[in-house]
Structures are given as structure tokens and as C-alpha cells.
Coordinates of C-alpha atoms in Angstrom, one line a residue:
X779 CA -0.8 -60.0 -24.2
X780 CA 1.4 -58.4 -26.8
X781 CA 0.2 -56.4 -29.7
X782 CA 2.0 -58.8 -32.0
X783 CA -0.9 -61.2 -31.8
X784 CA -2.5 -59.1 -34.6
X785 CA 0.4 -58.9 -37.0
X786 CA 2.0 -60.5 -40.0
X787 CA 4.4 -59.4 -42.7
X788 CA 3.3 -57.5 -45.8
X789 CA 2.3 -60.0 -48.5
X790 CA 1.9 -58.0 -51.7
X791 CA 3.1 -60.0 -54.7
X792 CA 4.4 -58.4 -57.9
X793 CA 4.8 -60.2 -61.2
X794 CA 7.1 -58.0 -63.1
X795 CA 8.8 -57.6 -66.4
X796 CA 12.4 -56.6 -67.0
X797 CA 12.1 -54.0 -69.7
X798 CA 12.7 -50.5 -68.3
X799 CA 12.2 -47.1 -69.8
X800 CA 13.2 -43.6 -68.7
X801 CA 9.9 -42.7 -67.1
X802 CA 10.5 -44.8 -64.0
X803 CA 8.1 -47.5 -65.4
X804 CA 8.8 -50.8 -66.9
X805 CA 8.1 -51.3 -70.6
X806 CA 5.2 -53.6 -69.8
X807 CA 2.2 -51.5 -68.6
X808 CA 0.3 -54.6 -67.5
X809 CA 2.3 -55.8 -64.5
X810 CA -0.1 -57.2 -61.9
X811 CA -0.3 -56.5 -58.2
X812 CA -2.0 -59.3 -56.4
X813 CA -3.9 -58.6 -53.1
X814 CA -4.2 -61.9 -51.3
X815 CA -5.6 -64.4 -53.8
X816 CA -8.7 -62.6 -54.9
X817 CA -8.1 -59.1 -56.2
X818 CA -5.6 -57.8 -58.7
X819 CA -4.6 -54.4 -60.1
X820 CA -2.6 -53.8 -63.2
X821 CA 0.2 -51.3 -62.3
X822 CA 3.6 -51.0 -63.9
X823 CA 6.8 -51.8 -62.0
X824 CA 9.0 -48.9 -60.9
X825 CA 12.6 -48.8 -62.1
X826 CA 15.4 -49.2 -59.7
X827 CA 16.6 -45.7 -60.6
X828 CA 13.2 -44.3 -59.8
X829 CA 13.0 -46.1 -56.5
X830 CA 16.5 -45.1 -55.5
X831 CA 16.1 -41.4 -56.4
X832 CA 12.7 -41.1 -54.7
X833 CA 13.7 -43.0 -51.6
X834 CA 16.5 -40.4 -51.1
X835 CA 14.1 -37.6 -51.6
X836 CA 11.4 -38.9 -49.3
X837 CA 13.9 -40.0 -46.6
X838 CA 15.3 -36.4 -46.6
X839 CA 11.8 -35.1 -46.4
X840 CA 11.1 -37.4 -43.4
X841 CA 14.2 -36.4 -41.6
X842 CA 13.4 -32.6 -42.1
X843 CA 9.7 -32.7 -41.2
X844 CA 9.6 -35.4 -38.6
X845 CA 12.0 -35.8 -35.7
X846 CA 12.8 -39.6 -35.8
X847 CA 13.9 -39.4 -32.2
X848 CA 10.6 -37.9 -31.1
X849 CA 8.0 -39.2 -33.5
X850 CA 6.0 -42.3 -32.3
X851 CA 4.3 -44.1 -35.1
X852 CA 4.7 -45.2 -38.8
X853 CA 5.3 -43.4 -42.0
X854 CA 5.1 -44.9 -45.5
X855 CA 5.3 -43.6 -49.1
X856 CA 4.5 -45.9 -52.1
X857 CA 3.8 -45.7 -55.8
X858 CA 2.1 -48.4 -57.8
X859 CA 1.8 -50.5 -54.6
X860 CA 5.6 -50.5 -54.2
X861 CA 7.0 -49.0 -51.0
X862 CA 9.5 -46.2 -51.7
X863 CA 10.3 -45.4 -48.1
X864 CA 9.0 -46.3 -44.7
X865 CA 10.0 -45.6 -41.1
X866 CA 8.8 -46.7 -37.7
X867 CA 9.7 -45.4 -34.2
X868 CA 8.5 -44.8 -30.7
X869 CA 6.4 -47.0 -28.4
X870 CA 3.0 -48.6 -28.8
X871 CA 2.8 -49.1 -25.0
X872 CA 5.8 -47.3 -23.4
X873 CA 5.1 -48.6 -19.9
X874 CA 5.4 -52.2 -21.1
X875 CA 8.3 -51.5 -23.5
X876 CA 6.3 -52.3 -26.6
X877 CA 8.1 -50.6 -29.5
X878 CA 6.4 -49.7 -32.8
X879 CA 7.5 -51.5 -35.9
X880 CA 6.0 -52.2 -39.3
X881 CA 3.6 -54.8 -37.8
X882 CA 2.3 -52.8 -34.9
X883 CA -1.4 -51.6 -35.2
X884 CA -2.2 -48.2 -33.9
X885 CA -5.4 -46.3 -33.7
X886 CA -6.1 -44.6 -37.0
X887 CA -8.8 -42.2 -35.7
X888 CA -11.0 -40.8 -38.4
X889 CA -9.2 -42.5 -41.2
X890 CA -11.5 -45.3 -40.0
X891 CA -14.3 -43.5 -41.9
X892 CA -12.8 -44.2 -45.2
X893 CA -12.7 -48.0 -44.5
X894 CA -16.3 -47.8 -43.1
X895 CA -17.5 -46.1 -46.3
X896 CA -15.9 -48.7 -48.6
X897 CA -17.5 -51.5 -46.6
X898 CA -20.9 -49.9 -47.0
X899 CA -20.3 -49.2 -50.7
X900 CA -19.4 -52.9 -51.2
X901 CA -22.8 -53.7 -49.6
X902 CA -24.4 -51.4 -52.2
X903 CA -22.6 -53.3 -54.9
X904 CA -24.1 -56.5 -53.4
X905 CA -27.6 -55.0 -53.4
X906 CA -28.0 -55.1 -49.7
X907 CA -28.1 -51.3 -49.2
X908 CA -29.2 -48.4 -51.4
X909 CA -27.5 -45.0 -51.1
X910 CA -30.6 -42.9 -51.5
X911 CA -32.9 -44.9 -49.2
X912 CA -33.7 -43.2 -46.0
X913 CA -31.8 -44.1 -42.8
X914 CA -35.2 -45.1 -41.4
X915 CA -35.3 -47.9 -44.0
X916 CA -32.5 -49.6 -42.1
X917 CA -32.8 -48.1 -38.6
X918 CA -36.6 -47.6 -38.0
X919 CA -36.2 -45.7 -34.8
X920 CA -34.0 -43.0 -36.4
X921 CA -36.1 -39.8 -36.0
X922 CA -35.4 -37.8 -39.2
X923 CA -37.3 -39.2 -42.1
X924 CA -35.6 -37.1 -44.8
X925 CA -32.1 -38.2 -44.1
X926 CA -30.6 -40.7 -46.5
X927 CA -27.6 -43.1 -46.3
X928 CA -25.8 -41.0 -48.8
X929 CA -26.2 -38.0 -46.5
X930 CA -24.5 -39.9 -43.7
X931 CA -21.6 -40.8 -46.0
X932 CA -21.0 -37.3 -47.3
X933 CA -21.8 -35.5 -44.0
X934 CA -24.8 -33.6 -45.2
X935 CA -27.2 -35.1 -42.7
X936 CA -27.3 -32.1 -40.4
X937 CA -26.9 -34.3 -37.3
X938 CA -25.1 -33.2 -34.2
X939 CA -21.9 -34.8 -33.0
X940 CA -22.5 -37.4 -30.3
X941 CA -19.3 -36.3 -28.6
X942 CA -21.1 -32.9 -28.1
X943 CA -24.7 -33.7 -27.4
X944 CA -23.7 -36.2 -24.7
X945 CA -22.6 -33.1 -22.8
X946 CA -26.1 -31.7 -22.8
X947 CA -27.9 -31.8 -19.4
X948 CA -29.8 -35.0 -18.8
X949 CA -28.7 -36.7 -22.1
X950 CA -26.0 -39.1 -20.9
X951 CA -24.3 -40.3 -17.7
X952 CA -20.6 -40.2 -18.5
X953 CA -19.9 -42.8 -16.0
X954 CA -21.5 -45.3 -18.4
X955 CA -19.8 -46.4 -21.6
X956 CA -21.5 -45.1 -24.7
X957 CA -22.2 -47.6 -27.6
X958 CA -23.4 -47.1 -31.2
X959 CA -26.8 -48.4 -30.2
X960 CA -26.9 -45.8 -27.4
X961 CA -26.2 -43.0 -30.0
X962 CA -29.2 -44.1 -32.0
X963 CA -31.4 -44.5 -28.9
X964 CA -30.5 -41.0 -27.7
X965 CA -31.4 -39.5 -31.1
X966 CA -34.7 -41.4 -31.0
X967 CA -35.7 -40.5 -27.4
X968 CA -34.0 -37.2 -26.5
X969 CA -34.6 -33.7 -27.8
X970 CA -31.2 -33.7 -29.7
X971 CA -32.3 -31.7 -32.7
X972 CA -30.4 -30.9 -35.9
X973 CA -27.6 -28.5 -36.8
X974 CA -29.2 -28.0 -40.2
X975 CA -31.9 -29.3 -42.6
X976 CA -30.8 -32.6 -44.1
X977 CA -29.2 -32.3 -47.5
X978 CA -28.6 -28.5 -47.4
X979 CA -25.0 -28.2 -46.3
X980 CA -21.8 -30.0 -45.3
X981 CA -21.2 -30.5 -41.6
X982 CA -18.5 -33.0 -40.6
X983 CA -20.0 -35.2 -37.8
X984 CA -18.9 -38.4 -36.2
X985 CA -22.5 -39.4 -35.5
X986 CA -22.9 -40.1 -39.2
X987 CA -20.4 -42.9 -39.2
X988 CA -21.5 -44.4 -35.9
X989 CA -24.9 -44.8 -37.6
X990 CA -23.4 -46.2 -40.8
X991 CA -21.7 -48.9 -38.7
X992 CA -25.2 -49.9 -37.4
X993 CA -26.5 -50.0 -40.9
X994 CA -23.7 -52.3 -41.9
X995 CA -24.6 -54.5 -39.0
X996 CA -28.3 -54.5 -40.0
X997 CA -27.5 -55.3 -43.6
X998 CA -25.0 -58.1 -42.9
X999 CA -26.6 -59.6 -39.7
X1000 CA -23.1 -59.4 -38.2
X1001 CA -21.2 -57.2 -35.8
X1002 CA -19.4 -54.3 -37.5
X1003 CA -16.1 -55.8 -36.4
X1004 CA -17.0 -59.2 -38.0
X1005 CA -18.3 -57.5 -41.2
X1006 CA -15.2 -55.4 -41.6
X1007 CA -13.0 -58.5 -41.1
X1008 CA -14.9 -60.6 -43.6
X1009 CA -15.4 -57.9 -46.3
X1010 CA -12.1 -55.9 -46.1
X1011 CA -9.4 -57.1 -43.7
X1012 CA -9.3 -60.8 -44.5
X1013 CA -9.8 -60.5 -48.3
X1014 CA -6.9 -57.9 -48.4
X1015 CA -4.7 -59.9 -46.0
X1016 CA -4.8 -57.0 -43.6
X1017 CA -3.7 -59.2 -40.7
X1018 CA -2.6 -56.3 -38.6
X1019 CA -5.9 -54.5 -38.7
X1020 CA -8.9 -54.9 -36.4
X1021 CA -11.8 -53.0 -34.9
X1022 CA -11.5 -52.1 -31.2
X1023 CA -14.9 -52.6 -29.7
X1024 CA -14.3 -53.8 -26.2
X1025 CA -12.9 -51.6 -23.5
X1026 CA -12.1 -54.6 -21.3
X1027 CA -9.2 -55.3 -23.8
X1028 CA -7.8 -51.8 -23.6
X1029 CA -4.4 -53.0 -22.2
X1030 CA -4.0 -55.3 -25.2
X1031 CA -3.7 -52.5 -27.8
X1032 CA -1.5 -49.6 -28.7
X1033 CA -1.9 -46.7 -26.2
X1034 CA -2.4 -43.0 -26.8
X1035 CA 0.0 -40.4 -25.4
X1036 CA 0.4 -36.7 -25.0
X1037 CA 3.5 -35.3 -26.7
X1038 CA 5.5 -35.8 -23.5
X1039 CA 4.6 -39.5 -23.4
X1040 CA 2.0 -39.0 -20.6
X1041 CA -0.5 -41.8 -21.3
X1042 CA -4.1 -40.8 -21.9
X1043 CA -6.9 -42.8 -20.3
X1044 CA -9.6 -44.4 -22.3
X1045 CA -13.0 -42.8 -21.7
X1046 CA -16.8 -43.4 -22.1
X1047 CA -16.7 -42.5 -25.8
X1048 CA -14.0 -45.0 -26.7
X1049 CA -16.3 -47.9 -27.5
X1050 CA -18.2 -46.2 -30.4
X1051 CA -16.9 -47.4 -33.8
X1052 CA -17.4 -46.7 -37.5
X1053 CA -16.2 -43.1 -37.1
X1054 CA -13.0 -44.3 -35.4
X1055 CA -11.7 -47.3 -33.5
X1056 CA -9.9 -49.2 -36.3
X1057 CA -6.3 -50.1 -35.5
X1058 CA -4.0 -50.6 -38.5
X1059 CA -0.5 -50.2 -39.9
X1060 CA 0.8 -48.2 -42.9
X1061 CA 1.4 -51.4 -44.8
X1062 CA -2.1 -52.7 -44.3
X1063 CA -3.5 -49.3 -45.3
X1064 CA -1.4 -49.5 -48.5
X1065 CA -3.1 -52.8 -49.3
X1066 CA -6.5 -51.2 -48.8
X1067 CA -5.6 -48.2 -51.0
X1068 CA -4.4 -50.4 -53.8
X1069 CA -7.6 -52.5 -53.6
X1070 CA -9.7 -49.4 -54.3
X1071 CA -8.2 -49.4 -57.8
X1072 CA -9.6 -52.9 -58.4
X1073 CA -13.0 -53.1 -60.1
X1074 CA -13.5 -56.5 -58.5
X1075 CA -13.1 -55.1 -55.0
X1076 CA -15.3 -52.0 -55.6
X1077 CA -17.3 -51.4 -58.7
X1078 CA -16.5 -48.5 -61.1
X1079 CA -19.9 -47.1 -60.3
X1080 CA -19.2 -47.0 -56.5
X1081 CA -15.8 -45.5 -57.0
X1082 CA -17.3 -42.8 -59.1
X1083 CA -19.8 -42.0 -56.3
X1084 CA -17.0 -42.1 -53.7
X1085 CA -14.5 -39.9 -55.4
X1086 CA -16.7 -36.9 -56.3
X1087 CA -17.6 -33.8 -54.4
X1088 CA -21.1 -33.3 -53.0
X1089 CA -20.9 -29.9 -51.2
X1090 CA -20.8 -26.8 -53.4
X1091 CA -23.0 -24.4 -51.4
X1092 CA -19.9 -22.3 -50.6
X1093 CA -17.0 -21.5 -52.9
X1094 CA -13.6 -23.1 -52.4
X1095 CA -11.4 -26.0 -53.2
X1096 CA -12.4 -28.2 -50.2
X1097 CA -15.0 -30.9 -50.6
X1098 CA -16.0 -34.3 -49.3
X1099 CA -17.0 -37.4 -51.2
X1100 CA -18.3 -40.6 -49.6
X1101 CA -15.8 -41.3 -46.8
X1102 CA -13.0 -39.2 -48.4
X1103 CA -11.9 -35.6 -48.3
X1104 CA -10.7 -33.8 -51.4
X1105 CA -9.4 -30.6 -52.8
X1106 CA -10.6 -29.7 -56.3
X1107 CA -8.3 -27.4 -58.2
X1108 CA -9.2 -25.2 -61.2
X1109 CA -6.7 -27.3 -63.2
X1110 CA -9.0 -30.3 -62.8
X1111 CA -6.6 -32.0 -60.5
X1112 CA -8.0 -33.6 -57.3
X1113 CA -6.2 -34.3 -54.1
X1114 CA -7.9 -37.1 -52.0
X1115 CA -7.2 -37.7 -48.4
X1116 CA -8.5 -38.2 -44.9
X1117 CA -7.0 -37.1 -41.7
X1118 CA -7.8 -38.2 -38.1
X1119 CA -7.3 -37.1 -34.5
X1120 CA -8.6 -38.9 -31.4
X1121 CA -7.0 -38.4 -28.0
X1122 CA -3.2 -38.5 -28.8
X1123 CA -3.6 -40.4 -32.0
X1124 CA -3.2 -38.5 -35.3
X1125 CA -3.4 -40.0 -38.7
X1126 CA -3.1 -39.0 -42.4
X1127 CA -4.1 -41.2 -45.4
X1128 CA -3.5 -39.7 -48.8
X1129 CA -4.3 -41.4 -52.1
X1130 CA -3.1 -39.6 -55.2
X1131 CA -5.3 -41.3 -57.7
X1132 CA -3.8 -39.8 -60.9
X1133 CA -0.3 -40.8 -59.9
X1134 CA -1.1 -44.1 -58.0
X1135 CA 0.8 -42.7 -55.0
X1136 CA 0.0 -43.5 -51.4
X1137 CA 1.1 -41.4 -48.5
X1138 CA 0.5 -42.6 -44.9
X1139 CA 1.5 -41.3 -41.5
X1140 CA 0.2 -42.6 -38.2
X1141 CA 1.1 -41.5 -34.7
X1142 CA 0.0 -42.5 -31.2
X1143 CA 1.8 -39.6 -29.5
X1144 CA 0.1 -36.3 -30.1
X1145 CA 1.7 -34.3 -32.9
X1146 CA 0.6 -32.3 -35.9
X1147 CA 3.6 -33.5 -37.8
X1148 CA 1.5 -36.4 -39.0
X1149 CA -0.2 -34.1 -41.4
X1150 CA 3.0 -33.1 -43.2
X1151 CA 2.3 -35.8 -45.7
X1152 CA 0.5 -33.2 -47.7
X1153 CA 3.8 -31.5 -48.5
X1154 CA 4.9 -34.5 -50.5
X1155 CA 2.1 -34.3 -53.0
X1156 CA 3.7 -31.7 -55.3
X1157 CA 6.7 -34.0 -55.6
X1158 CA 4.6 -36.6 -57.3
X1159 CA 2.1 -34.6 -59.3
X1160 CA 0.7 -31.2 -60.2
X1161 CA -0.7 -30.2 -56.9
X1162 CA -0.6 -26.4 -56.6
X1163 CA -0.3 -26.2 -52.8
X1164 CA 1.3 -23.1 -51.1
X1165 CA 2.8 -24.0 -47.8
X1166 CA 3.6 -21.9 -44.8
X1167 CA 5.7 -22.9 -41.8
X1168 CA 2.5 -23.1 -39.7
X1169 CA 1.1 -26.5 -39.0
X1170 CA -1.3 -28.2 -41.4
X1171 CA -4.7 -28.7 -39.6
X1172 CA -6.1 -32.1 -38.8
X1173 CA -9.4 -31.5 -40.5

């Protein structure tokens, strides 16, 4: 079964005026970007001159920082929902000759957390979940009574990573596939303990988002996969995006490779979702990003909660919102992003909110080049990054 069963063409529709000015925008600031038939965002059309000049710049950047002959994945840069440049190369499943193109879903690793967070925040908008209710409110067997839903979202729960505590003696038989429910059951029945007191410090942890997926299931009465499809993928026409939650279908999806195209095997952790296990394309993630500007898709109140920092116990620019990383500069500028790394899959999702710019890079063949998207930010806005030749970490 080919990967193309999950795919369709991009269907963003622009209703645009013809009056151009020198800023790269059209004279009409109320041009409307429609997402499927439900949500709309008012963004100005880019001039042909702006698109041409920036396409040349980004294409040169891609050629310099990515080796098109070696990179396996997708790369996309857009402003105001309009694609400036995109490139696709490599193999989704090399042994079967499945090449990657604009419609090929690949594993987006921890970028999945951003989509999970938005789904949950939409449920908050609907009154089905409260951010500051305890996790026990929704998952009664959860053992830590002080931990709230918000603490899971901003990684301040103090929980240990399930990928690590399953290594502890007597906790889990690695010959058995781990599920989200198993993660909760282990926390409830085994002496797992905490890394820190809930609410006291930031500690990035996949367990948080595995539990958030269970909370989504509890609140909706549906599987995480079905809830994500109904609340995000279908409304935004993300027809090339899905949740992978069945290892029996592992040969139907894009594979993961080392940098020499040695295929990596699926393992016992590969059925846990929420923190990872969403497959998508740069074009679909662009639709998702644009939707987050819509007040109909996500309320202004939830966007405010999502795009603010929560961890200030140590000095520095780095912070985390609700499902999104950020860097907060002294100038007041904020850089929002989420990176991912799972097996040979690496991913980078950057949303420059002030400039309405989207930077996306996805790879299924191990490389740190995916994270070079960060270097494009200063071209589009006042982001005071200082780059060295060394790789940019996955974070």
C-alpha cells in the first residue's frame, strides 16, 4: 500500500486585490486566506517582486545549507500563507522506491506536541477541559495530586520521561509494545517517582504529552487519532496528515533512516502518541500554522496562554509556552518554534508571529541540517541571533 493514500494537493485559496505598494504587500490589507470552508485569516497578498526576490534568497540558502542530493525530506518557507520556496527530495521508503514529494507524509517527531497542545486548547475553548484542573480530574489513577493540565503542557510537571523509566529494572518488558495507557498505569503502580516538585521548574518530558493525549481521549470520548482528525486535520483540509497508532501498519508509512540510508527498525516505544507519531507534510503544517492566526480556530485567550513563557526560575532567553518553544529577546521580539528528533526523523517548525512567516523542514534520514531553518529568521525580522558553523541543536 503506497503512502499516497493519505495525500492530496494543497488547497489554500486566496482572494486578492491588484493594488501593489513597495513594501511587498498589496494595497488592500484585508485580503482573506481561506482554510477549507470554515476558517479565514486576513493577510495581505505579497507582490510578485517580493516573491521573486525572496524565492531567490531562500533557494540560495537551501542550496548552501542543505545538500539537495543528500537531504531526504521536505523544506518550505512561506509568508502570509503564500509559499515563497519549497523543495522535496529523497525517499520515504527507499527499499520500495517511494520518493518524497509535496504530498508525502513523514514522521514529524516532537513537532507533534504543538498540534496536540492546540487540540487540547480547543477543548478548553469548548469548556470540556480546564487548564488549572488537576490531572487526576481527568485521569483518576494518576498518582500526583498537585499536577495540573497546564503543567503537562508547559513541561513543569516534574515527571520522568517514559523512554527512560521503562529502562528501570522490573518496570517494563521491552518485548511488549508500550501504549499511552501503559504509561499511565506504570506511573500509578510502579515506584517511578518525580524529577522535581510539580510547578517548580521546567523539565522537557515526553510523558507529559502522552498523558495529554489520554486527557483528549477522556474529554472527547474518542481515540486521540479520531479527535485530532475531527478537530484539526479535517477542518484544515490537512489530508496528508494522520496519527500513527498501529505498529501493524508500519510498512504503510514513511520509514526512518540513518544518514547512510540504513533503515531503522520500529521498536516498543513507537506506538505511544501525543508527544510524537503524527505524520505530516510541510504544506499541511503551513495550513495548521495559518489557522493559529484565526480567532475562530483558537480563541485569543488560548493563543495568549499558548504563546507566553512560563519558566523564569533561571535567567536566559529560552522558554516554553503551551506546546511551543520560544526565545525571548531584550528587544521584546519573540522567536517561536518547535523542533523534533525521533529515530532518524528530525523536524523543525518555526512560526514568526510578528512577520507572519512560516519555516518548516522535515527529514526522515538523520541529519541536523533540518534545524538550519533558524538561520532564516533574521532575513525576515529583527531576530538577533549569532550563528557559528557548529550545528544547531535539536532541543
